[in-house]
Structures are given as C-alpha cells and as structure tokens.
GROMACS .gro file of C-alpha atoms in nm:
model
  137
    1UNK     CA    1  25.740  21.550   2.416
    2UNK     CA    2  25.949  21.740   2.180
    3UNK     CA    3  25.727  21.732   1.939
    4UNK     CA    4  25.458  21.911   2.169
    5UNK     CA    5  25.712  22.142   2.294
    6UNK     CA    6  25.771  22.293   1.911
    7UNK     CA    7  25.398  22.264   1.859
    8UNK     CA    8  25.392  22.451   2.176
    9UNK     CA    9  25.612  22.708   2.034
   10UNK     CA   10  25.441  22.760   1.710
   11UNK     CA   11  25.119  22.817   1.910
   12UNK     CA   12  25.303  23.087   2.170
   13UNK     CA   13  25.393  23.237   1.765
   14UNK     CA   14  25.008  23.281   1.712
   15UNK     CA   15  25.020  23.524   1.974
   16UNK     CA   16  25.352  23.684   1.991
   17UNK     CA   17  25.430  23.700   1.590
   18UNK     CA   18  25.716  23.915   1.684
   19UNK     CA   19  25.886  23.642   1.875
   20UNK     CA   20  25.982  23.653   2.214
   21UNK     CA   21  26.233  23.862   2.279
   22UNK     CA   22  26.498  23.797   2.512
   23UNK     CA   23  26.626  24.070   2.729
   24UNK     CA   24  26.989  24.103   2.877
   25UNK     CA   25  27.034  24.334   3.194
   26UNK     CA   26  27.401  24.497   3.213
   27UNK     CA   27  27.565  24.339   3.590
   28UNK     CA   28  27.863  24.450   3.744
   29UNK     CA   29  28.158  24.195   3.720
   30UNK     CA   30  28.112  24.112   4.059
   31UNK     CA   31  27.725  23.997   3.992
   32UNK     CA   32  27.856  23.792   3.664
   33UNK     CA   33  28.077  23.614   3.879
   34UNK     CA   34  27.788  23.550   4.166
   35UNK     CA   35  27.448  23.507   3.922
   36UNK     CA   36  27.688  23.318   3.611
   37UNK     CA   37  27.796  23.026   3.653
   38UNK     CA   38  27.724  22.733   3.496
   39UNK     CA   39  27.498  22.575   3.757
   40UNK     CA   40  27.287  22.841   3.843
   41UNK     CA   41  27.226  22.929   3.467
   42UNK     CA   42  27.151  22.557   3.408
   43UNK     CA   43  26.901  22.584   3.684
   44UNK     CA   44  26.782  22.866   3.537
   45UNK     CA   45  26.723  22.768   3.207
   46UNK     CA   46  26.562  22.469   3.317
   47UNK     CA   47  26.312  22.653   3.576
   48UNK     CA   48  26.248  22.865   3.237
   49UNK     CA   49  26.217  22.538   3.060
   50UNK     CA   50  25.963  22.435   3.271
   51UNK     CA   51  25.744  22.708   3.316
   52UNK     CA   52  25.722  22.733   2.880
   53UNK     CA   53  25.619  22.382   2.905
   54UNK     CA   54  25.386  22.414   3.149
   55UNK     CA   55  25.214  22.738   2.971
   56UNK     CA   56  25.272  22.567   2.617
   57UNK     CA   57  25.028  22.246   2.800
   58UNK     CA   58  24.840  22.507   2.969
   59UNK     CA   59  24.751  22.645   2.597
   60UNK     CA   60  24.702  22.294   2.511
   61UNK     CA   61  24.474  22.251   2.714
   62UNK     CA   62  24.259  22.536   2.660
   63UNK     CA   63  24.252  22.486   2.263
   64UNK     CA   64  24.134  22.116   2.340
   65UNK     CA   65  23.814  22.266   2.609
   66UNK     CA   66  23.785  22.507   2.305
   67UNK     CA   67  23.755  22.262   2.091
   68UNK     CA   68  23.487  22.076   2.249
   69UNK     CA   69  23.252  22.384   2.356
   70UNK     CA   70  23.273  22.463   1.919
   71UNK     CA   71  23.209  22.112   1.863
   72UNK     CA   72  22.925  22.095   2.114
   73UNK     CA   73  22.798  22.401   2.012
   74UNK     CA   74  22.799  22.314   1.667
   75UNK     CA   75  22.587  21.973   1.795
   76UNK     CA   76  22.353  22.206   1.995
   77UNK     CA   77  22.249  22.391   1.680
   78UNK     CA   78  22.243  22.068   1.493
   79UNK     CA   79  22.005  21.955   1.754
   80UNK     CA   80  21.776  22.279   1.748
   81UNK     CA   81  21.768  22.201   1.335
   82UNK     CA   82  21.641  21.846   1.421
   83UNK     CA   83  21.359  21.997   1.653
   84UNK     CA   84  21.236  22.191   1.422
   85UNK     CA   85  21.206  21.975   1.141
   86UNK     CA   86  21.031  21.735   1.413
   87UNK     CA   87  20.799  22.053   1.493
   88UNK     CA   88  20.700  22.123   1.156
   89UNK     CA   89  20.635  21.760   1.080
   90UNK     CA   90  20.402  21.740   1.383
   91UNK     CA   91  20.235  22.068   1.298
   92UNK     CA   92  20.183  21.916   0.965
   93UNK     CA   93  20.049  21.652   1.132
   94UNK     CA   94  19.820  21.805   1.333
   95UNK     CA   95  19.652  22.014   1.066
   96UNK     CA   96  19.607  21.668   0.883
   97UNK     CA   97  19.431  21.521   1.197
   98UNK     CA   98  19.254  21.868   1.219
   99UNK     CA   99  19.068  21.845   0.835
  100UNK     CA  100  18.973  21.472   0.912
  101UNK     CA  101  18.836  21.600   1.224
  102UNK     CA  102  18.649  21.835   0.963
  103UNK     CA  103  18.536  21.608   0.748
  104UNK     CA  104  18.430  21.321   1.001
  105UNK     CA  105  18.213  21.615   1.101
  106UNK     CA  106  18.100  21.604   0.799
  107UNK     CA  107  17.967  21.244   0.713
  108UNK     CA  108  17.839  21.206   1.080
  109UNK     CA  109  17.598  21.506   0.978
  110UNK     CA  110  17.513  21.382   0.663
  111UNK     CA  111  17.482  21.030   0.829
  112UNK     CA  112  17.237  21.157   1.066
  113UNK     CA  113  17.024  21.307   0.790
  114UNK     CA  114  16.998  20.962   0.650
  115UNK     CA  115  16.893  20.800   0.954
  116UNK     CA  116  16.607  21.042   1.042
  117UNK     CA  117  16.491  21.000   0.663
  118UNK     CA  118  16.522  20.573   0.748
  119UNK     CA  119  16.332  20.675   1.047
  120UNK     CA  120  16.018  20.850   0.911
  121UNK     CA  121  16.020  20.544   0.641
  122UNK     CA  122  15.962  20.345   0.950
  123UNK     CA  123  15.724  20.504   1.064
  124UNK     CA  124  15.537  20.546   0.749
  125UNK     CA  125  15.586  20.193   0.684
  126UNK     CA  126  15.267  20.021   0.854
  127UNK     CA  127  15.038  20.265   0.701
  128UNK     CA  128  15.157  20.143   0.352
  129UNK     CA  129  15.131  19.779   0.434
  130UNK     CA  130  14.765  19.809   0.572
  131UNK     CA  131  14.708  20.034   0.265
  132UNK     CA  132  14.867  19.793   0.032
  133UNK     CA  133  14.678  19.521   0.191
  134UNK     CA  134  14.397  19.664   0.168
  135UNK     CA  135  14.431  19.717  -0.281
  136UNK     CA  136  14.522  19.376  -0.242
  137UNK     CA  137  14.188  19.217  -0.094
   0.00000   0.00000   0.00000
C-alpha cells in the first residue's frame, strides 16, 4: 500500500510539477486552541490521508481503463490491417477465378468448333463409304 501511495504521489507530480502547496490560514489564539489539538489535527490529517488515497486509486484507475482503450485500439487497427490483407488476397483471388472464367470460355468455343467439324465428317461419312465401295467392286 505504501508503495502505491508514493506511486500515487509521483503520478499527482505529472500534473502538479510545482508540488502541492500547502497553505496556512492566520487564527486567532482562541481558534488555535479550539481547531489545534492533537486529536482533531490527527483526524484531520487522516480524513486528508484518505481522500489522497482515494484520488491517487481514482488516477489508478483511470490510467489502467486508459490503458486498455490504447491497447484495444491498437488491436482494432491491427485487426483492420488483417482485413485488408484478407481483402486483397480475395480480390486477387477473384481476378484469378475471373481469367479462368476467360479462358474456359475460351476452349469451350474452340471445343465447339471441333465438334461441328466431327459432325459434318459424320455426315459426310456414308457418302464416302458407298463411294469407296463402289472403286472397290
């Protein structure tokens, strides 16, 4: 707890380099003798005790939620890097599906050019056997 209470401190230093000065009203006698004794300035310094440790957790606590938005935000935009090397590998992918596409286009026109040529060879193909079989005879 100590520890955390100087760590505490040196963080309250961050903000207040100049240190925190302590101010000291003037009091009659009479309000020395009422407001200074011991007990009540033991009360005091504790209620002031507690309030510094309070703020100095209170700080804590914020640098710690700070901490975790940086570190999530840092995540997010590690995230946003992996989506968009996952885009452009899909995109790449796509334009390779896209020039098969192409050239599947391709061989099934060439294909069909081949099979109408196969066709008319069938069809020509009993007029050269009667023809043929006829030089034969």
């Amino acid at each position: 707890m100590r520890s955390f209470l100087f760590a505490g401190l040196d963080a309250l230093r961050l903000f207040w380099p100049q240190g925190l000065a302590v101010v000291r009203l003037r009091r009659s006698p009479a309000e020395t003798m009422a407001a200074g004794t011991p007990d009540s300035q033991a009360r005091f310094g504790q209620s002031v005790k507690g309030l510094l440790t309070e703020k100095v957790n209170t700080c804590g606590t914020d640098v710690i939620a700070l901490t975790k938005q940086v570190l999530k935000g840092s995540r997010s935009s590690e995230l946003l890097g992996q989506a968009a090397r996952n885009m452009v590998l899909q995109e790449d992918a796509i334009l390779h599906s896209e020039d098969s596409l192409r050239k599947m286009a391709i061989i099934t026109t060439h294909l069909q050019y081949q099979q109408e040529a196969i066709q008319k060879n069938v069809e020509q193909s009993p007029d050269l056997q009667d023809q043929l079989s006829h030089l034969l005879k």
